[in-house]
Coordinates of C-alpha atoms in Angstrom, one line a residue:
M1 CA 148.4 8.4 80.0
S2 CA 149.7 8.4 76.5
A3 CA 151.7 11.3 75.1
S4 CA 149.1 12.1 72.6
T5 CA 146.4 12.4 75.3
E6 CA 148.6 14.6 77.5
K7 CA 149.3 16.8 74.6
K8 CA 145.6 17.2 73.9
L9 CA 145.0 18.1 77.6
R10 CA 147.7 20.7 77.6
Q11 CA 146.3 22.2 74.4
A12 CA 142.8 22.3 76.0
A13 CA 144.1 24.0 79.1
R14 CA 145.9 26.7 77.1
E15 CA 142.7 27.3 75.1
A16 CA 140.6 27.4 78.2
G17 CA 143.0 29.9 79.8
T18 CA 142.9 32.1 76.8
D19 CA 139.0 32.1 76.8
K20 CA 138.9 33.1 80.5
K21 CA 141.2 36.1 79.9
M22 CA 139.1 37.1 77.0
L23 CA 135.9 36.8 78.9
A24 CA 137.4 38.8 81.8
A25 CA 138.5 41.5 79.4
Q26 CA 135.1 41.7 77.9
E27 CA 133.4 41.9 81.3
E28 CA 135.7 44.7 82.3
A29 CA 134.9 46.5 79.1
R30 CA 131.2 46.2 79.7
K31 CA 131.6 47.5 83.3
K32 CA 133.5 50.5 82.0
A33 CA 130.8 51.1 79.4
R34 CA 128.0 51.0 82.0
S35 CA 129.9 53.3 84.3
K36 CA 130.5 55.8 81.5
L37 CA 126.8 55.6 80.5
R38 CA 125.8 56.3 84.1
W39 CA 128.2 59.3 84.3
T40 CA 127.0 60.6 81.0
I41 CA 123.3 60.3 82.0
G42 CA 124.0 62.0 85.4
T43 CA 126.0 64.8 83.7
I44 CA 123.1 65.4 81.3
A45 CA 120.6 65.5 84.1
V46 CA 122.7 68.0 86.0
I47 CA 123.1 70.1 82.9
L48 CA 119.4 70.0 82.3
L49 CA 118.7 70.9 85.9
I50 CA 121.0 73.9 85.7
A51 CA 119.5 74.9 82.5
F52 CA 116.0 74.7 84.0
I53 CA 117.0 76.9 86.9
L54 CA 118.5 79.4 84.6
F55 CA 115.3 79.3 82.6
L56 CA 113.3 80.0 85.7
N57 CA 115.5 82.9 86.7
S58 CA 115.5 84.3 83.2
G59 CA 111.8 85.0 83.6
L60 CA 110.9 83.3 80.4
L61 CA 108.2 81.3 82.0
Y62 CA 106.5 84.5 83.2
K63 CA 106.6 85.9 79.6
T64 CA 104.2 83.2 78.5
T65 CA 100.7 84.3 77.7
A66 CA 98.3 84.1 80.6
Y67 CA 95.3 86.0 79.0
T68 CA 94.4 87.2 75.6
V69 CA 92.0 90.2 75.5
G70 CA 91.0 91.3 72.0
D71 CA 94.3 91.5 70.0
K72 CA 96.5 91.8 73.0
D73 CA 98.4 89.1 74.8
Y74 CA 99.0 89.6 78.5
S75 CA 102.0 87.7 79.9
A76 CA 101.9 85.9 83.3
A77 CA 104.0 88.7 84.7
E78 CA 101.6 91.4 83.4
V79 CA 98.6 89.6 84.8
S80 CA 100.5 89.2 88.1
Y81 CA 100.9 93.0 88.3
Y82 CA 97.2 93.6 87.9
Y83 CA 96.4 90.7 90.2
A84 CA 98.7 92.0 92.9
N85 CA 97.3 95.5 92.5
Q86 CA 93.8 94.2 93.2
Y87 CA 95.1 92.4 96.3
N88 CA 97.1 95.4 97.6
Y89 CA 94.2 97.8 97.1
W90 CA 91.9 95.5 99.1
A91 CA 94.5 94.7 101.8
N92 CA 95.3 98.4 102.3
Q93 CA 91.7 99.4 102.4
Y94 CA 90.8 97.1 105.2
G95 CA 94.3 96.8 106.8
N96 CA 94.2 95.0 110.1
Y97 CA 90.6 94.2 109.7
A98 CA 91.2 91.9 106.6
Y99 CA 91.1 88.9 108.9
L100 CA 87.4 89.6 109.6
F101 CA 86.8 88.6 105.9
G102 CA 88.9 85.5 106.2
L103 CA 91.9 87.0 104.5
D104 CA 95.3 86.2 105.8
T105 CA 97.8 88.8 104.5
S106 CA 100.9 87.4 106.2
N107 CA 102.2 85.7 103.0
G108 CA 101.1 88.4 100.5
I109 CA 99.9 87.3 97.1
R110 CA 101.7 83.9 97.3
G111 CA 99.4 82.6 100.1
L112 CA 96.0 83.4 98.5
G113 CA 95.5 80.2 96.5
K114 CA 95.0 78.2 99.7
Q115 CA 92.5 80.5 101.4
D116 CA 88.8 80.2 100.8
C117 CA 87.0 83.4 99.9
P118 CA 83.6 83.9 101.6
M119 CA 82.6 86.3 98.8
S120 CA 83.0 83.8 96.0
D121 CA 82.9 80.0 95.4
G122 CA 86.7 79.8 95.2
T123 CA 89.8 81.0 96.8
W124 CA 91.0 84.6 97.4
K125 CA 93.3 84.1 94.4
D126 CA 90.3 83.3 92.3
Y127 CA 88.6 86.4 93.6
F128 CA 91.5 88.8 92.9
L129 CA 92.3 87.2 89.6
S130 CA 88.7 87.7 88.5
A131 CA 88.9 91.4 89.5
A132 CA 92.3 91.7 87.6
E133 CA 90.7 90.1 84.5
N134 CA 87.9 92.6 84.6
E135 CA 90.3 95.5 85.0
M136 CA 92.5 94.4 82.1
L137 CA 89.4 94.0 79.9
Q138 CA 88.2 97.5 80.7
V139 CA 91.6 99.1 80.3
K140 CA 92.1 97.3 76.9
A141 CA 88.6 98.4 75.7
L142 CA 89.2 102.0 76.8
N143 CA 92.6 102.1 75.2
D144 CA 91.2 100.9 71.9
Y145 CA 88.5 103.6 72.2
A146 CA 91.2 106.2 72.8
K147 CA 93.1 105.1 69.7
A148 CA 90.0 105.1 67.5
N149 CA 89.0 108.6 68.7
G150 CA 92.4 110.2 68.8
I151 CA 92.7 110.5 72.6
E152 CA 96.3 110.5 73.9
L153 CA 98.2 111.4 77.0
D154 CA 99.9 114.7 76.7
G155 CA 103.5 115.4 77.7
E156 CA 102.6 116.7 81.1
E157 CA 100.6 113.6 81.9
I158 CA 103.4 111.3 80.8
A159 CA 105.9 113.3 82.7
A160 CA 103.8 112.9 85.9
I161 CA 103.9 109.1 85.5
D162 CA 107.7 109.2 84.9
S163 CA 108.1 111.4 88.0
S164 CA 106.2 108.9 90.1
L165 CA 108.6 106.2 89.1
A166 CA 111.8 108.4 89.2
D167 CA 112.8 107.3 92.8
I168 CA 111.9 103.7 92.5
D169 CA 115.5 102.5 92.3
S170 CA 116.7 104.4 95.4
Y171 CA 113.6 103.2 97.3
A172 CA 114.3 99.6 96.3
K173 CA 117.9 99.9 97.7
I174 CA 116.6 101.4 100.9
Q175 CA 114.3 98.3 101.2
G176 CA 117.3 96.0 100.7
Y177 CA 116.7 95.0 97.1
A178 CA 119.5 94.8 94.5
S179 CA 117.3 96.6 92.0
A180 CA 113.8 98.0 91.4
D181 CA 113.0 95.0 89.2
K182 CA 113.9 92.7 92.1
M183 CA 111.7 94.6 94.5
L184 CA 108.7 94.6 92.0
A185 CA 109.2 90.8 91.4
A186 CA 109.1 90.1 95.1
N187 CA 106.0 92.1 95.7
Y188 CA 104.0 91.8 92.5
G189 CA 105.2 88.5 91.1
Q190 CA 108.1 87.0 89.1
G191 CA 108.8 88.8 85.9
V192 CA 107.3 92.2 86.9
T193 CA 109.7 95.0 85.9
V194 CA 109.8 98.8 86.0
S195 CA 109.3 99.0 82.3
M196 CA 106.2 96.8 82.6
V197 CA 104.8 98.9 85.5
R198 CA 105.4 102.1 83.5
Q199 CA 103.4 100.7 80.5
A200 CA 100.6 99.6 82.9
Y201 CA 100.6 103.2 84.3
L202 CA 100.3 104.6 80.8
D203 CA 97.5 102.3 79.9
S204 CA 95.6 102.9 83.1
S205 CA 96.0 106.7 82.9
L206 CA 94.8 106.8 79.3
A207 CA 91.8 104.6 80.3
S208 CA 91.0 107.1 83.2
K209 CA 91.3 110.0 80.8
V210 CA 88.8 108.4 78.4
T211 CA 86.4 107.6 81.3
E212 CA 86.6 111.2 82.6
Q213 CA 85.9 112.7 79.2
V214 CA 82.9 110.4 78.6
N215 CA 81.6 111.0 82.1
D216 CA 81.8 114.8 81.6
S217 CA 80.1 114.5 78.2
F218 CA 76.8 113.5 79.9
S219 CA 74.4 116.4 80.4
Y220 CA 70.9 116.7 81.9
T221 CA 68.1 119.2 82.1
D222 CA 67.0 120.7 85.3
A223 CA 63.8 118.8 85.0
Q224 CA 65.7 115.5 84.7
L225 CA 67.8 116.3 87.7
E226 CA 64.8 117.3 89.8
E227 CA 62.9 114.2 88.8
K228 CA 65.9 112.1 89.9
Y229 CA 66.3 113.8 93.2
A230 CA 62.6 113.5 93.9
S231 CA 62.9 109.7 93.4
Y232 CA 65.1 109.6 96.6
E233 CA 62.0 110.3 98.6
G234 CA 63.9 112.2 101.3
S235 CA 66.7 109.7 101.7
N236 CA 69.3 112.4 100.9
D237 CA 67.6 115.3 102.7
M238 CA 69.0 116.5 106.0
F239 CA 66.7 116.5 109.0
D240 CA 66.6 118.2 112.4
F241 CA 64.3 116.7 115.0
A242 CA 64.0 116.0 118.8
Y243 CA 62.8 112.9 120.6
Y244 CA 62.1 111.5 124.0
L245 CA 61.9 107.8 124.8
V246 CA 59.2 106.8 127.3
E247 CA 60.5 103.4 128.5
A248 CA 58.1 100.7 129.6
E249 CA 58.7 99.3 133.1
K250 CA 60.6 96.0 132.8
T251 CA 59.6 92.9 134.8
T252 CA 62.4 90.6 136.1
T253 CA 61.7 86.8 135.8
K254 CA 63.8 83.6 135.8
D255 CA 64.6 81.8 132.6
A256 CA 64.8 77.9 132.3
D257 CA 68.4 78.0 133.7
G258 CA 67.4 80.1 136.7
N259 CA 69.0 83.3 135.4
D260 CA 67.3 86.7 135.8
T261 CA 65.9 88.1 132.6
E262 CA 64.0 91.4 132.0
T263 CA 60.9 91.5 129.9
V264 CA 58.3 94.1 129.0
T265 CA 54.7 93.0 129.5
P266 CA 51.9 94.2 127.2
E267 CA 50.4 96.0 130.2
A268 CA 53.7 97.9 130.9
L269 CA 53.9 98.9 127.2
D270 CA 50.3 100.2 127.4
V271 CA 51.3 102.4 130.3
A272 CA 54.3 103.8 128.4
M273 CA 52.0 104.6 125.4
I274 CA 49.6 106.5 127.7
K275 CA 52.5 108.5 129.1
A276 CA 53.8 109.3 125.6
E277 CA 50.4 110.4 124.5
A278 CA 50.2 112.7 127.6
I279 CA 53.6 114.3 126.7
E280 CA 52.3 114.8 123.1
E281 CA 49.2 116.6 124.4
A282 CA 51.2 118.6 126.9
Y283 CA 53.6 119.7 124.1
K284 CA 50.7 121.0 122.0
K285 CA 49.6 123.2 124.9
A286 CA 53.0 124.2 126.1
E287 CA 54.6 127.6 125.6
G288 CA 58.2 128.4 124.6
D289 CA 60.5 130.2 122.2
S290 CA 61.0 127.0 120.1
S291 CA 59.5 123.6 119.4
L292 CA 62.4 122.1 121.4
D293 CA 61.7 124.3 124.4
R294 CA 58.0 123.3 124.3
L295 CA 58.9 119.6 124.2
N296 CA 61.2 119.9 127.1
A297 CA 58.6 121.8 129.1
A298 CA 56.0 119.0 128.3
I299 CA 58.5 116.3 129.4
A300 CA 59.5 118.1 132.6
G301 CA 55.8 118.4 133.6
L302 CA 55.4 114.6 133.6
V303 CA 59.0 113.4 134.2
P304 CA 60.8 116.1 136.3
G305 CA 64.5 116.4 135.4
D306 CA 64.3 114.7 132.0
S307 CA 64.7 116.4 128.6
A308 CA 64.6 115.6 124.9
T309 CA 67.5 114.6 122.7
E310 CA 68.1 116.9 119.7
Q311 CA 69.4 115.5 116.4
S312 CA 70.8 117.8 113.7
N313 CA 71.8 117.3 110.0
V314 CA 70.7 113.7 110.0
T315 CA 70.6 112.2 106.5
G316 CA 67.1 110.8 105.7
S317 CA 68.5 107.4 104.9
S318 CA 70.1 107.0 108.3
I319 CA 67.0 108.1 110.5
S320 CA 66.1 105.2 112.8
I321 CA 63.4 106.9 114.8
A322 CA 60.0 107.4 113.1
P323 CA 61.7 107.5 109.7
D324 CA 58.6 107.4 107.5
W325 CA 56.8 110.0 109.5
L326 CA 59.8 112.4 109.5
R327 CA 60.4 111.9 105.7
D328 CA 56.8 112.6 104.8
S329 CA 56.8 115.5 102.4
S330 CA 53.8 117.1 104.2
R331 CA 55.7 117.4 107.5
E332 CA 56.0 120.9 108.9
A333 CA 58.2 122.4 111.6
G334 CA 56.6 121.8 115.1
D335 CA 54.7 118.6 114.1
V336 CA 54.6 116.0 116.8
T337 CA 53.8 112.3 117.0
F338 CA 54.6 109.2 119.1
E339 CA 55.2 105.6 118.1
E340 CA 56.5 102.4 119.5
N341 CA 60.3 102.0 119.3
S342 CA 61.8 99.3 117.1
A343 CA 62.9 97.2 120.2
G344 CA 59.3 97.1 121.5
T345 CA 60.4 98.5 124.9
G346 CA 58.7 101.8 124.9
Y347 CA 57.4 104.8 122.9
H348 CA 59.2 107.7 121.2
V349 CA 57.7 111.2 121.3
V350 CA 59.1 112.9 118.2
V351 CA 59.0 116.5 117.1
F352 CA 59.9 117.6 113.6
L353 CA 62.2 120.7 113.6
N354 CA 63.5 121.3 110.1
R355 CA 64.3 119.7 106.8
D356 CA 66.9 120.8 104.2
D357 CA 66.2 119.3 100.8
N358 CA 69.6 120.3 99.5
H359 CA 68.3 122.9 97.1
Y360 CA 71.1 125.3 97.9
R361 CA 74.1 126.2 95.8
T362 CA 77.4 124.5 96.4
V363 CA 80.5 126.8 96.9
S364 CA 84.0 126.9 95.6
V365 CA 86.8 128.4 97.6
R366 CA 90.6 128.6 97.8
H367 CA 92.5 128.4 101.0
I368 CA 95.9 128.4 102.6
L369 CA 96.3 126.2 105.7
I370 CA 98.9 127.1 108.3
K371 CA 99.1 124.4 111.0
A372 CA 99.9 124.9 114.6
E373 CA 102.9 123.0 115.9
P374 CA 101.7 120.1 118.1
S375 CA 103.2 119.4 121.5
E376 CA 104.8 116.0 122.2
D377 CA 101.5 114.7 123.6
G378 CA 99.7 115.8 120.4
S379 CA 97.9 118.8 122.0
Y380 CA 98.2 122.4 120.8
T381 CA 99.2 125.2 123.1
D382 CA 97.8 128.7 122.9
E383 CA 101.3 129.9 121.8
A384 CA 101.4 127.4 118.9
K385 CA 98.0 128.5 117.7
A386 CA 99.0 132.2 118.0
A387 CA 102.1 131.5 116.0
A388 CA 100.0 129.9 113.2
K389 CA 97.6 132.7 113.2
A390 CA 100.4 135.3 113.0
R391 CA 101.8 133.5 110.0
A392 CA 98.4 133.3 108.3
E393 CA 98.0 137.1 108.8
E394 CA 101.4 137.6 107.2
I395 CA 100.3 135.6 104.1
L396 CA 97.0 137.5 103.8
T397 CA 99.0 140.8 104.1
E398 CA 101.3 139.6 101.3
F399 CA 98.2 138.8 99.1
E400 CA 96.6 142.1 99.8
A401 CA 99.8 143.9 98.9
G402 CA 99.7 142.3 95.4
D403 CA 97.2 142.4 92.6
R404 CA 94.6 140.6 94.8
T405 CA 93.6 138.2 91.9
E406 CA 92.5 134.6 92.3
D407 CA 95.6 133.5 90.3
S408 CA 97.9 135.3 92.8
F409 CA 96.1 133.7 95.7
A410 CA 96.5 130.3 94.0
A411 CA 100.2 130.9 93.6
L412 CA 100.5 131.7 97.4
A413 CA 98.6 128.6 98.2
N414 CA 100.9 126.4 96.2
E415 CA 103.9 128.0 97.9
Y416 CA 102.7 128.2 101.5
S417 CA 99.7 125.9 102.2
E418 CA 100.2 122.9 104.4
D419 CA 97.1 121.2 103.2
A420 CA 98.4 118.2 101.1
G421 CA 95.0 117.8 99.5
S422 CA 95.1 121.2 97.8
N423 CA 98.6 122.7 97.9
T424 CA 99.3 121.7 94.3
N425 CA 96.1 123.0 92.7
G426 CA 96.1 126.5 94.2
G427 CA 94.2 125.6 97.4
L428 CA 91.0 125.0 95.4
Y429 CA 88.0 123.1 96.7
E430 CA 85.0 122.9 94.4
N431 CA 81.3 122.0 95.0
I432 CA 81.6 122.2 98.7
H433 CA 78.3 121.2 100.5
K434 CA 77.1 122.0 103.9
G435 CA 78.8 120.0 106.7
Q436 CA 81.7 118.9 104.5
M437 CA 84.3 121.0 106.1
V438 CA 85.1 121.8 109.7
K439 CA 82.6 124.3 111.3
E440 CA 84.5 127.5 110.8
F441 CA 85.5 126.7 107.3
N442 CA 81.9 125.7 106.5
D443 CA 80.5 128.9 108.1
F444 CA 82.7 131.0 105.8
C445 CA 81.6 129.1 102.8
F446 CA 77.9 129.7 103.4
D447 CA 78.0 133.1 104.9
D448 CA 76.7 135.1 101.9
H449 CA 80.1 136.1 100.5
K450 CA 80.9 137.5 97.0
A451 CA 83.7 136.5 94.7
G452 CA 87.1 137.8 96.0
D453 CA 86.2 138.0 99.7
T454 CA 88.9 136.9 102.1
A455 CA 89.2 136.0 105.7
I456 CA 91.2 134.1 108.3
V457 CA 89.3 131.3 110.1
Y458 CA 90.4 128.8 112.7
G459 CA 90.0 125.1 112.0
E460 CA 90.6 121.9 114.0
S461 CA 90.0 118.2 113.5
G462 CA 91.5 115.0 114.7
S463 CA 94.6 115.5 112.5
Y464 CA 95.4 119.2 112.8
A465 CA 94.7 122.6 114.4
G466 CA 95.5 125.8 112.6
Y467 CA 94.3 128.7 110.5
H468 CA 92.9 129.0 107.0
V469 CA 93.4 132.0 104.8
M470 CA 90.2 131.9 102.8
Y471 CA 89.4 133.2 99.3
Y472 CA 85.8 133.0 98.1
V473 CA 85.6 131.9 94.5
G474 CA 81.8 131.7 94.0
Q475 CA 78.7 129.5 93.9
G476 CA 78.3 126.3 91.9
E477 CA 75.2 124.2 91.0
L478 CA 72.4 123.3 93.3
Y479 CA 73.6 120.5 95.7
S480 CA 70.4 118.6 94.9
N481 CA 71.3 118.7 91.2
Y482 CA 74.9 117.7 92.0
L483 CA 73.7 114.6 93.9
A484 CA 71.2 113.6 91.2
G485 CA 73.8 114.3 88.4
Q486 CA 76.4 112.1 90.1
D487 CA 73.9 109.2 90.2
L488 CA 72.7 109.8 86.6
R489 CA 76.2 109.9 85.3
A490 CA 77.2 106.8 87.2
A491 CA 74.3 104.9 85.7
D492 CA 75.0 106.2 82.2
L493 CA 78.7 105.6 82.4
T494 CA 78.1 102.0 83.6
A495 CA 75.8 101.5 80.6
W496 CA 78.3 103.0 78.2
M497 CA 81.1 100.8 79.7
D498 CA 79.0 97.7 79.4
E499 CA 78.3 98.4 75.8
L500 CA 82.0 99.2 75.1
T501 CA 83.3 96.0 76.7
S502 CA 80.5 93.7 75.4
G503 CA 82.7 92.7 72.4
Y504 CA 85.7 91.8 74.5
E505 CA 86.5 88.5 76.2
A506 CA 89.4 87.5 78.4
V507 CA 90.6 84.1 77.1
V508 CA 92.7 82.1 79.6
K509 CA 96.0 80.7 78.3
S510 CA 98.6 78.3 79.6
G511 CA 100.7 81.0 81.3
I512 CA 97.9 81.5 83.9
R513 CA 99.6 78.8 86.1
Y514 CA 102.6 81.2 86.7
V515 CA 100.5 84.2 87.8
G516 CA 101.2 85.3 91.4
K517 CA 104.3 83.1 91.8

């Protein structure tokens, strides 16, 4: 190898070595760049994830508009509140029986979107969301009406709302929540806060005030009320009657599977009819102090030892035995008939005793309830009842020692009464109808009193036993007019509301996806 050739080879080797180092350096630089890029992208992704979580927790998603009604936007959180309210009302109303309607309440509002609702074509979420939409639409329309007509909540009404929310923070802590807002979000949906609930209370209360004022503004003549009541055709009247079932003799046969089955043959039914007719004829000839006595005498003559069943204060709409015959306007006390029962197993002999067409005046009273202390088993001893009566007598004595006015009685009722339904309104019950109260209370109301009369009466139901200090306020309108007026007002209010809301539409917005989360 010549010197020149060797020199060239050494030069090439040096150049080659230099290129390799350069290439290696370049490759290392590229690796570092790729690693830095991956780290940067990963860091950005983590930052974005953290930001998204913070965004969710901030409640901003739930501030997005879910519905627009008129000129008002309802956020997802606001709609969640109305939605949860509809669910809670329904769940509380039916309680443990909700499952009978296919509603599983174990997961609250968050499990409704996967449950089919038998009362609609969609899910239970769809059902309650539709109800919430309707409520929001009505509240908005009524609030707009209030604004246009100068109707506002007064200071006392607003104070009552604030009072109902006053203890919400302490209640939330008792329930284990960090704040009332956290409790509301857990139970009504993300984003629901105390301030939001307060505003919803204000809106709903104003809507109710408008509804009440409009409802009270409707008036009807006596002729209109009487015409409406007559249209019920006795369905609201109260009936007293007696009946006896002549059962046809049953024949036992074998069905296709060899099981015993009882049937009534036409011949046996004919025999029952003949016996029923015989009892009817015997009743017409029988003697007795009352129609019921005569019917029992007729029955005993043909079926020794048997007697009739007496029914009292049965509403016309719920009569199941000879309903058309009993509700006939020409029916008179003592009338008798017989007809085949609905099951086709015999004949009823029926005697008409009395009909109350509700043309009596309702009554208003005030009362103070003093309850007897129950024993551990829930019963009431004579001693406990005596103690309650003694306390009632003390209160009546205190009233009689004063000016004996209705106002002074009302003040005592607010101070002493244990009836939660009336101890904040002076013990007042208005427009009481027959059979509404326990027997002794009812007897006092309809025992021909005059305004200012007082008494102490015993009362007992499934929830209490005790004594009522009574104060008779006076008579109200005819109960028949009251019933007719309620229905006429309901129809007129519905028509008014339909017209009021006809110009409103609930428009769904993107925030609807966050409702109930």
